[in-house]
Amino acid sequence: MAPVAMRTAAQSLSDAKPVPFWLDDPGKPEALPALTGDEHCDLLVVGGGYSGLWTALIAKERDPERDVVLIEGHEVGWAASGRNGGFCAASLTHGLPNGLERWPDEIHKLEELGARNLDAIEAAVARYSIDCEFERTGEIDVATEPHQLEELREWHQEMEKHGFTGVEFLDRDALRAEVDSPTFLGGLWDRRGVAMLNPAKLAWGLKRACADLGVRMYEHTRGLELARTTTGMAVRTPYGRVFARRVALGTNIFPSLVKRVRPYTVPVYDYALMTEPLTADQLAAIGWKNRQGLGDSANQFHYFRLSADNRILWGGYDAIYPYGGRMSADLDQRPETFLKLAGQFFDCFPQLAGVRFSHAWGGAIDTCSRFSAFFGTAHQGRVSYAAGFTGLGVGATRFGADVMLDLLAGEQNERTALEMVRSKPMPFPPEPFAWAGIELTKRSLARADDNGGHRNLWLRTMDRLGLGFDS
């Protein structure tokens, strides 16, 4: 970055609060008390993010008499569920290309189930009056390099060949009529497959809906240990225990209480900026009137969207894996990444010179080697889990909740019959091999972006093995 551009980027960040924009809200609900003593229930849900909240809610919807308890180690929605970009996608497979490559024989069923899942989220938001700024505006995949434009054009033709409709190819002029950036060369607009929302307000709304249905919730109550009992399972917490007939684990990136699941995920730190609200003139300068979400097509990609009060969230690009999978609040702030993101923002939207960022934050998500969620049971079917959502958990966690409940009930249905549900990704190797492999993959992806998309021998080998690293 040139010195003048670096200085401009730095100035734009000078007042940015080091907290997630979505969680910096005076409407944030009060934390619930921690569990003290022993609790008993039919179903214990561990984790107060989307995965756990949807599981608790759907469990009560399926059987209002079921006694459900949810425990959360910090506060509901404080981790990835309250820090993400608010892109709620229908895809269950981290995008159609990944799903078509891995599960070609059931991709039409997966796409159908994903569309129904997004419809169900929209219906639940309305049914429970969850004010999460839900807007089904779709998402545009943007090409900013000639090879990306050709890849998007070819992919659009491939989609049509397989019978997938509802995605429109936009040439340069058509795209810039939607959102104007001198870097945009074209794109694919999925008009119905993605909704924009306020992620923290969705979590808080689900928390309220769960409470209204009778779910007993305890915050600042971390699950420490899982053990069998004569009648089910017991989970030890700092000040007590929960005895349950069944347990659903929605802990995602946090260490699973089923230890054999841990090698399947690694933490990736993702970072985002939020601008101050745009003026009417600033918004007109970029012409973003249809409020779609956008993401560019590079390996090191950006995602960006408008908030309800016309701020721009700008995130992505750097995906940081800390050696050994270390997780720490210190990693939520990374000034060198914020500076890089700010400079790239003004490269994309030079019309917005002078705009300042109000918030800068990061957080960990869980990724797995196939990029999409995996599922399973433990303790002879008394415990179920879902993890590995790799950045698309805003929508897919609801589907994962259904799967976890199906598995606990021993149901055979269209979800549990899926190869995606019955199979596992390749686990990550132990250190130092995990760090070395991930670093080599990241550097190779960066080189591919700089080299017309050409994938080197390492990436081609990973492609053949069906392995990868993403955020």
Coordinates of C-alpha atoms in Angstrom, one line a residue:
M1 CA 0.0 0.0 0.0
A2 CA 1.4 3.4 -1.0
P3 CA 2.2 5.8 1.9
V4 CA -0.6 8.2 1.2
A5 CA -3.1 5.3 0.9
M6 CA -1.9 3.8 4.1
R7 CA -2.2 7.1 5.9
T8 CA -5.8 7.5 4.6
A9 CA -6.7 4.0 5.7
A10 CA -5.2 4.6 9.1
Q11 CA -7.1 7.8 9.6
S12 CA -10.3 6.1 8.7
L13 CA -9.8 3.7 11.6
S14 CA -8.8 6.2 14.2
D15 CA -12.2 6.2 16.0
A16 CA -13.2 2.6 15.4
K17 CA -14.4 0.9 18.5
P18 CA -12.7 -2.5 19.1
V19 CA -16.0 -4.4 19.5
P20 CA -18.4 -6.1 17.2
F21 CA -20.9 -3.6 15.8
W22 CA -23.9 -6.0 16.2
L23 CA -23.1 -6.6 19.9
D24 CA -22.6 -2.9 20.6
D25 CA -26.3 -2.4 21.1
P26 CA -28.2 -0.8 24.0
G27 CA -31.0 -3.3 23.3
K28 CA -28.8 -6.3 24.3
P29 CA -30.7 -8.5 26.8
E30 CA -29.6 -8.9 30.3
A31 CA -27.5 -12.1 30.9
L32 CA -29.3 -14.9 32.7
P33 CA -28.0 -16.4 35.9
A34 CA -25.5 -19.2 35.9
L35 CA -26.6 -22.7 36.9
T36 CA -25.9 -23.6 40.6
G37 CA -26.7 -27.0 41.9
D38 CA -28.2 -29.9 39.9
E39 CA -30.7 -29.7 37.0
H40 CA -32.7 -32.6 35.4
C41 CA -34.3 -32.5 31.9
D42 CA -35.2 -34.6 28.9
L43 CA -32.8 -32.7 26.6
L44 CA -29.8 -30.7 27.4
V45 CA -28.5 -28.4 24.7
V46 CA -24.9 -27.2 25.1
G47 CA -24.1 -23.9 23.4
G48 CA -26.0 -20.7 23.1
G49 CA -25.2 -19.8 19.5
Y50 CA -27.4 -20.4 16.5
S51 CA -26.8 -24.2 16.6
G52 CA -27.9 -24.6 20.2
L53 CA -30.8 -22.0 20.0
W54 CA -32.4 -23.6 17.0
T55 CA -32.0 -27.0 18.5
A56 CA -33.8 -26.0 21.7
L57 CA -36.5 -24.1 19.8
I58 CA -37.2 -26.9 17.3
A59 CA -37.2 -29.5 20.2
K60 CA -40.0 -27.6 21.9
E61 CA -41.9 -27.1 18.6
R62 CA -41.7 -30.8 17.9
D63 CA -42.8 -31.7 21.5
P64 CA -44.0 -28.9 23.7
E65 CA -44.0 -31.2 26.7
R66 CA -40.3 -32.0 26.3
D67 CA -38.3 -30.6 29.2
V68 CA -35.3 -28.7 27.6
V69 CA -32.4 -27.0 29.3
L70 CA -29.7 -24.9 27.4
I71 CA -26.4 -23.9 28.9
E72 CA -24.0 -21.3 27.5
G73 CA -20.4 -20.7 28.6
H74 CA -20.6 -16.9 28.2
E75 CA -23.7 -15.1 26.9
V76 CA -26.1 -16.1 24.1
G77 CA -24.8 -14.9 20.7
W78 CA -21.5 -13.5 22.0
A79 CA -19.3 -15.6 19.8
A80 CA -19.5 -16.3 16.0
S81 CA -23.3 -16.0 16.1
G82 CA -23.1 -12.3 17.1
R83 CA -20.0 -11.4 15.1
N84 CA -20.6 -12.6 11.6
G85 CA -21.6 -10.6 8.5
G86 CA -25.3 -11.5 8.7
F87 CA -25.4 -13.4 5.4
C88 CA -28.1 -16.1 5.9
A89 CA -27.6 -18.5 2.9
A90 CA -29.8 -21.3 1.8
S91 CA -26.8 -23.4 0.8
L92 CA -26.0 -26.3 3.2
T93 CA -22.8 -27.2 1.3
H94 CA -20.8 -24.0 1.4
G95 CA -22.0 -23.1 -2.1
L96 CA -23.3 -25.1 -5.0
P97 CA -19.9 -25.8 -6.5
N98 CA -18.6 -27.5 -3.3
G99 CA -21.8 -29.5 -3.0
L100 CA -21.9 -30.6 -6.6
E101 CA -18.2 -31.7 -6.4
R102 CA -18.7 -33.7 -3.2
W103 CA -22.3 -35.0 -3.4
P104 CA -23.3 -35.0 -7.1
D105 CA -25.9 -37.7 -6.7
E106 CA -27.9 -35.9 -4.0
I107 CA -27.1 -32.2 -4.8
H108 CA -30.7 -31.5 -6.0
K109 CA -32.0 -32.9 -2.7
L110 CA -29.5 -30.8 -0.7
E111 CA -30.4 -27.7 -2.7
E112 CA -34.1 -28.4 -2.1
L113 CA -33.6 -28.9 1.7
G114 CA -31.5 -25.7 1.9
A115 CA -34.2 -23.7 0.2
R116 CA -36.8 -25.1 2.6
N117 CA -34.5 -24.4 5.5
L118 CA -34.2 -20.7 4.5
D119 CA -37.9 -20.5 4.1
A120 CA -38.4 -22.0 7.6
I121 CA -36.0 -19.4 9.0
E122 CA -38.0 -16.6 7.4
A123 CA -41.2 -18.1 8.7
A124 CA -39.8 -18.4 12.3
V125 CA -38.6 -14.8 12.2
A126 CA -42.2 -13.8 11.4
R127 CA -43.9 -16.3 13.7
Y128 CA -41.9 -15.2 16.8
S129 CA -41.8 -11.5 15.9
I130 CA -37.9 -11.5 15.8
D131 CA -36.8 -8.0 14.8
C132 CA -33.5 -9.0 13.2
E133 CA -33.8 -6.8 10.1
F134 CA -34.4 -9.8 7.8
E135 CA -34.2 -8.8 4.1
R136 CA -34.2 -11.5 1.4
T137 CA -32.3 -9.4 -1.1
G138 CA -30.0 -12.1 -2.4
E139 CA -26.2 -12.1 -2.9
I140 CA -24.0 -11.2 -5.9
D141 CA -20.7 -13.1 -6.5
V142 CA -18.5 -10.4 -8.1
A143 CA -15.6 -10.8 -10.5
T144 CA -12.8 -8.2 -10.1
E145 CA -10.3 -10.0 -12.4
P146 CA -10.8 -11.2 -16.0
H147 CA -10.2 -14.9 -15.1
Q148 CA -12.9 -14.6 -12.4
L149 CA -15.4 -13.2 -14.9
E150 CA -14.7 -16.2 -17.2
E151 CA -15.1 -18.6 -14.3
L152 CA -18.4 -17.1 -13.3
R153 CA -19.7 -17.2 -16.9
E154 CA -18.7 -20.9 -17.2
W155 CA -20.2 -21.7 -13.8
H156 CA -23.5 -20.0 -14.8
Q157 CA -23.6 -22.3 -17.9
E158 CA -22.8 -25.3 -15.7
M159 CA -25.7 -24.4 -13.4
E160 CA -28.1 -24.1 -16.2
K161 CA -26.9 -27.5 -17.6
H162 CA -27.7 -29.1 -14.2
G163 CA -31.1 -27.5 -14.0
F164 CA -30.4 -24.9 -11.4
T165 CA -32.2 -21.6 -12.1
G166 CA -32.8 -18.4 -10.3
V167 CA -29.3 -17.0 -10.7
E168 CA -28.7 -14.2 -13.1
F169 CA -25.4 -13.4 -14.9
L170 CA -24.6 -9.7 -14.8
D171 CA -22.1 -8.1 -17.2
R172 CA -20.0 -5.2 -16.1
D173 CA -22.7 -2.5 -16.9
A174 CA -25.5 -4.5 -15.4
L175 CA -23.5 -5.1 -12.2
R176 CA -22.4 -1.5 -11.9
A177 CA -26.0 -0.4 -12.3
E178 CA -26.7 -2.4 -9.1
V179 CA -23.6 -1.5 -7.1
D180 CA -21.0 0.8 -8.6
S181 CA -17.3 0.1 -8.2
P182 CA -14.6 0.6 -10.8
T183 CA -13.2 -2.8 -9.8
F184 CA -16.4 -4.7 -10.8
L185 CA -16.3 -6.7 -14.1
G186 CA -19.4 -8.8 -13.7
G187 CA -21.2 -11.1 -11.4
L188 CA -23.8 -13.7 -10.6
W189 CA -26.9 -12.6 -8.6
D190 CA -28.7 -15.2 -6.6
R191 CA -31.9 -13.4 -6.0
R192 CA -33.6 -15.6 -3.4
G193 CA -30.9 -17.9 -2.0
V194 CA -29.5 -15.4 0.6
A195 CA -31.0 -13.1 3.2
M196 CA -29.4 -10.2 5.0
L197 CA -30.0 -9.9 8.8
N198 CA -28.7 -8.5 12.0
P199 CA -27.0 -11.6 13.5
A200 CA -27.0 -10.5 17.2
K201 CA -30.7 -9.6 17.0
L202 CA -31.4 -13.0 15.5
A203 CA -29.7 -14.7 18.4
W204 CA -31.4 -12.6 21.0
G205 CA -34.8 -13.1 19.3
L206 CA -34.3 -16.9 19.3
K207 CA -33.3 -16.7 23.0
R208 CA -36.6 -14.9 23.8
A209 CA -38.6 -17.4 21.7
C210 CA -37.0 -20.3 23.5
A211 CA -37.8 -18.8 26.9
D212 CA -41.4 -18.2 25.8
L213 CA -41.7 -21.9 24.9
G214 CA -40.4 -22.9 28.3
V215 CA -36.7 -23.6 27.7
R216 CA -34.7 -23.1 30.8
M217 CA -31.5 -21.3 30.0
Y218 CA -28.3 -20.7 32.0
E219 CA -25.6 -18.3 30.8
H220 CA -22.0 -18.2 32.1
T221 CA -22.4 -21.9 32.5
R222 CA -19.7 -23.8 30.6
G223 CA -20.1 -27.5 30.0
L224 CA -16.9 -29.1 31.4
E225 CA -17.3 -32.8 31.3
L226 CA -19.7 -35.3 29.8
A227 CA -20.3 -38.7 31.4
R228 CA -22.8 -41.6 31.2
T229 CA -25.3 -42.3 34.0
T230 CA -27.7 -45.1 34.5
T231 CA -30.6 -43.2 32.9
G232 CA -28.8 -41.0 30.3
M233 CA -26.0 -38.4 30.5
A234 CA -24.6 -35.9 33.0
V235 CA -22.7 -32.7 32.1
R236 CA -20.6 -31.1 34.8
T237 CA -20.6 -27.3 35.0
P238 CA -18.5 -24.9 37.2
Y239 CA -21.2 -24.8 39.9
G240 CA -23.4 -27.8 39.3
R241 CA -24.5 -30.6 37.0
V242 CA -27.2 -31.3 34.4
F243 CA -28.7 -34.7 34.2
A244 CA -30.4 -35.4 30.9
R245 CA -31.8 -38.3 28.9
R246 CA -30.3 -36.8 25.7
V247 CA -27.6 -34.2 25.0
A248 CA -27.2 -32.0 21.8
L249 CA -23.8 -30.4 21.4
G250 CA -23.8 -27.0 19.5
T251 CA -20.4 -25.9 20.6
N252 CA -18.9 -25.7 17.1
I253 CA -15.4 -24.2 17.3
F254 CA -15.1 -24.6 21.1
P255 CA -13.6 -28.0 22.2
S256 CA -16.3 -30.7 21.9
L257 CA -17.3 -32.6 24.9
V258 CA -16.9 -35.7 22.6
K259 CA -13.1 -35.6 22.4
R260 CA -12.8 -37.7 19.2
V261 CA -14.7 -35.0 17.3
R262 CA -12.0 -32.3 18.0
P263 CA -9.5 -33.2 15.2
Y264 CA -12.2 -32.5 12.6
T265 CA -12.3 -28.7 13.1
V266 CA -9.8 -25.9 13.5
P267 CA -10.4 -22.3 14.4
V268 CA -10.1 -19.5 11.8
Y269 CA -10.1 -15.9 12.8
D270 CA -12.1 -13.7 10.5
Y271 CA -12.1 -9.9 10.6
A272 CA -14.6 -7.1 9.7
L273 CA -15.0 -3.4 9.7
M274 CA -18.2 -1.3 9.8
T275 CA -18.5 2.2 8.5
E276 CA -20.3 5.1 9.9
P277 CA -23.8 5.5 8.4
L278 CA -23.6 6.7 4.8
T279 CA -25.3 10.0 3.8
A280 CA -27.9 10.0 1.0
D281 CA -25.2 11.5 -1.3
Q282 CA -22.7 8.8 -0.4
L283 CA -25.2 6.0 -0.9
A284 CA -26.2 7.5 -4.3
A285 CA -22.6 7.6 -5.3
I286 CA -22.4 3.8 -5.2
G287 CA -26.1 3.2 -6.3
W288 CA -26.6 0.3 -3.9
K289 CA -30.4 0.6 -4.0
N290 CA -31.4 -3.1 -3.9
R291 CA -29.4 -3.9 -0.8
Q292 CA -27.9 -7.2 -1.9
G293 CA -25.0 -8.8 -0.1
L294 CA -21.8 -9.1 -2.2
G295 CA -18.7 -11.2 -2.1
D296 CA -15.8 -11.1 -4.6
S297 CA -14.6 -14.3 -6.3
A298 CA -10.9 -14.3 -5.2
N299 CA -9.6 -17.1 -3.0
Q300 CA -8.8 -14.4 -0.4
F301 CA -12.3 -12.9 -0.7
H302 CA -14.2 -10.0 0.8
Y303 CA -17.8 -10.0 1.8
F304 CA -19.8 -6.7 2.2
R305 CA -23.4 -5.6 2.7
L306 CA -25.5 -2.7 4.0
S307 CA -26.8 -2.5 7.5
A308 CA -30.4 -1.3 8.3
D309 CA -29.0 2.2 8.9
N310 CA -26.9 2.2 5.7
R311 CA -23.5 1.4 7.1
I312 CA -21.3 -0.8 5.0
L313 CA -19.9 -4.0 6.6
W314 CA -16.6 -4.9 4.9
G315 CA -15.0 -8.2 6.0
G316 CA -12.9 -11.2 5.0
Y317 CA -9.6 -11.5 3.1
D318 CA -7.4 -12.5 5.9
A319 CA -8.2 -15.9 7.5
I320 CA -5.9 -16.5 10.4
Y321 CA -5.2 -19.9 11.9
P322 CA -3.3 -19.6 15.2
Y323 CA -0.7 -22.2 15.8
G324 CA -2.1 -25.1 17.8
G325 CA -5.6 -23.9 17.4
R326 CA -5.1 -21.4 20.2
M327 CA -8.2 -19.3 20.9
S328 CA -7.9 -16.0 22.8
A329 CA -9.7 -12.7 23.0
D330 CA -6.4 -11.1 22.1
L331 CA -6.8 -12.5 18.6
D332 CA -10.1 -10.6 18.1
Q333 CA -8.1 -7.5 17.3
R334 CA -5.5 -7.5 14.5
P335 CA -4.6 -3.9 13.5
E336 CA -2.5 -5.0 10.5
T337 CA -5.6 -6.8 9.0
F338 CA -7.9 -3.8 9.8
L339 CA -5.4 -1.5 8.0
K340 CA -5.3 -3.8 5.0
L341 CA -9.1 -4.1 4.9
A342 CA -9.6 -0.3 5.1
G343 CA -7.2 0.2 2.2
Q344 CA -9.0 -2.4 0.1
F345 CA -12.3 -0.8 0.9
F346 CA -11.3 2.5 -0.6
D347 CA -9.8 0.7 -3.6
C348 CA -13.3 -0.8 -4.2
F349 CA -15.2 2.4 -3.5
P350 CA -13.1 5.4 -4.2
Q351 CA -16.3 7.5 -4.3
L352 CA -16.5 7.0 -0.5
A353 CA -13.2 8.8 0.3
G354 CA -13.4 10.3 3.7
V355 CA -15.8 7.8 5.2
R356 CA -14.7 6.5 8.6
F357 CA -15.1 3.2 10.3
S358 CA -17.0 3.0 13.6
H359 CA -16.2 -0.5 14.6
A360 CA -13.4 -3.1 13.9
W361 CA -13.5 -6.6 15.2
G362 CA -12.7 -10.3 14.7
G363 CA -13.6 -13.7 16.0
A364 CA -13.2 -17.4 15.5
I365 CA -15.3 -19.7 13.3
D366 CA -14.9 -23.4 12.9
T367 CA -13.7 -24.8 9.6
C368 CA -13.4 -28.4 8.4
S369 CA -11.6 -29.9 5.5
R370 CA -14.8 -30.3 3.4
F371 CA -16.1 -26.7 4.2
S372 CA -19.6 -27.8 5.3
A373 CA -21.1 -29.2 8.4
F374 CA -20.7 -32.8 9.6
F375 CA -22.9 -34.7 12.1
G376 CA -22.8 -37.7 14.4
T377 CA -23.7 -39.4 17.7
A378 CA -21.8 -40.7 20.7
H379 CA -22.6 -42.7 23.8
Q380 CA -24.9 -45.1 22.0
G381 CA -27.0 -42.4 20.5
R382 CA -27.6 -40.4 23.7
V383 CA -25.5 -37.5 22.4
S384 CA -25.6 -35.8 19.0
Y385 CA -23.4 -33.1 17.5
A386 CA -23.0 -30.8 14.5
A387 CA -19.9 -28.7 13.6
G388 CA -17.8 -27.5 10.8
F389 CA -20.1 -24.9 9.3
T390 CA -17.2 -22.9 7.9
G391 CA -18.7 -19.4 7.8
L392 CA -22.2 -20.4 6.5
G393 CA -23.7 -21.3 9.8
V394 CA -26.2 -18.4 10.0
G395 CA -28.6 -20.5 7.9
A396 CA -27.2 -24.0 7.9
T397 CA -27.2 -24.3 11.7
R398 CA -31.0 -24.6 11.7
F399 CA -30.8 -27.6 9.4
G400 CA -28.1 -29.0 11.7
A401 CA -30.4 -28.6 14.6
D402 CA -33.0 -30.7 12.8
V403 CA -30.4 -33.3 12.1
M404 CA -29.2 -33.5 15.7
L405 CA -32.7 -34.0 16.9
D406 CA -33.4 -36.6 14.2
L407 CA -30.3 -38.5 15.3
L408 CA -31.2 -38.4 18.9
A409 CA -34.7 -39.8 18.1
G410 CA -33.2 -42.5 15.9
E411 CA -35.3 -41.3 12.9
Q412 CA -34.8 -42.5 9.4
N413 CA -35.8 -39.6 7.0
E414 CA -34.6 -37.6 4.1
R415 CA -32.1 -35.7 6.2
T416 CA -30.5 -38.7 8.0
A417 CA -30.3 -40.7 4.7
L418 CA -28.0 -38.1 3.2
E419 CA -24.4 -39.1 2.5
M420 CA -23.5 -35.6 3.7
V421 CA -25.0 -36.5 7.1
R422 CA -23.7 -40.1 7.2
S423 CA -20.1 -39.2 6.3
K424 CA -17.3 -37.3 7.9
P425 CA -14.6 -34.9 6.6
M426 CA -10.9 -35.8 6.7
P427 CA -9.6 -34.8 10.2
F428 CA -6.8 -32.2 10.4
P429 CA -3.3 -33.7 11.3
P430 CA -1.6 -32.9 14.6
E431 CA 0.8 -30.0 15.0
P432 CA 3.1 -28.9 13.5
F433 CA 1.7 -30.6 10.4
A434 CA -1.7 -28.8 10.6
W435 CA -0.1 -25.3 10.8
A436 CA 2.4 -26.1 8.0
G437 CA -0.3 -27.5 5.7
I438 CA -2.7 -24.6 6.3
E439 CA 0.0 -22.0 5.8
L440 CA 1.1 -23.6 2.6
T441 CA -2.5 -23.7 1.4
K442 CA -3.1 -20.0 2.3
R443 CA 0.1 -18.9 0.5
S444 CA -0.8 -21.0 -2.5
L445 CA -4.2 -19.5 -2.7
A446 CA -2.8 -16.0 -2.5
R447 CA -0.4 -16.8 -5.4
A448 CA -3.3 -18.2 -7.4
D449 CA -5.1 -14.9 -6.9
D450 CA -2.0 -13.1 -8.3
N451 CA -1.5 -15.5 -11.1
G452 CA -4.8 -15.5 -13.0
G453 CA -6.3 -18.2 -10.8
H454 CA -3.7 -20.8 -11.7
R455 CA -3.6 -23.4 -9.0
N456 CA -0.1 -24.8 -8.2
L457 CA 0.7 -28.5 -7.6
W458 CA -0.1 -28.3 -3.9
L459 CA -3.6 -26.9 -4.5
R460 CA -4.3 -29.4 -7.3
T461 CA -3.3 -32.2 -5.0
M462 CA -5.6 -30.9 -2.3
D463 CA -8.4 -30.6 -4.9
R464 CA -7.9 -34.3 -5.9
L465 CA -8.0 -35.4 -2.3
G466 CA -11.1 -33.3 -1.6
L467 CA -9.3 -31.3 1.1
G468 CA -9.2 -27.6 1.8
F469 CA -9.1 -24.6 4.1
D470 CA -11.6 -21.8 4.0
S471 CA -13.4 -19.2 6.1

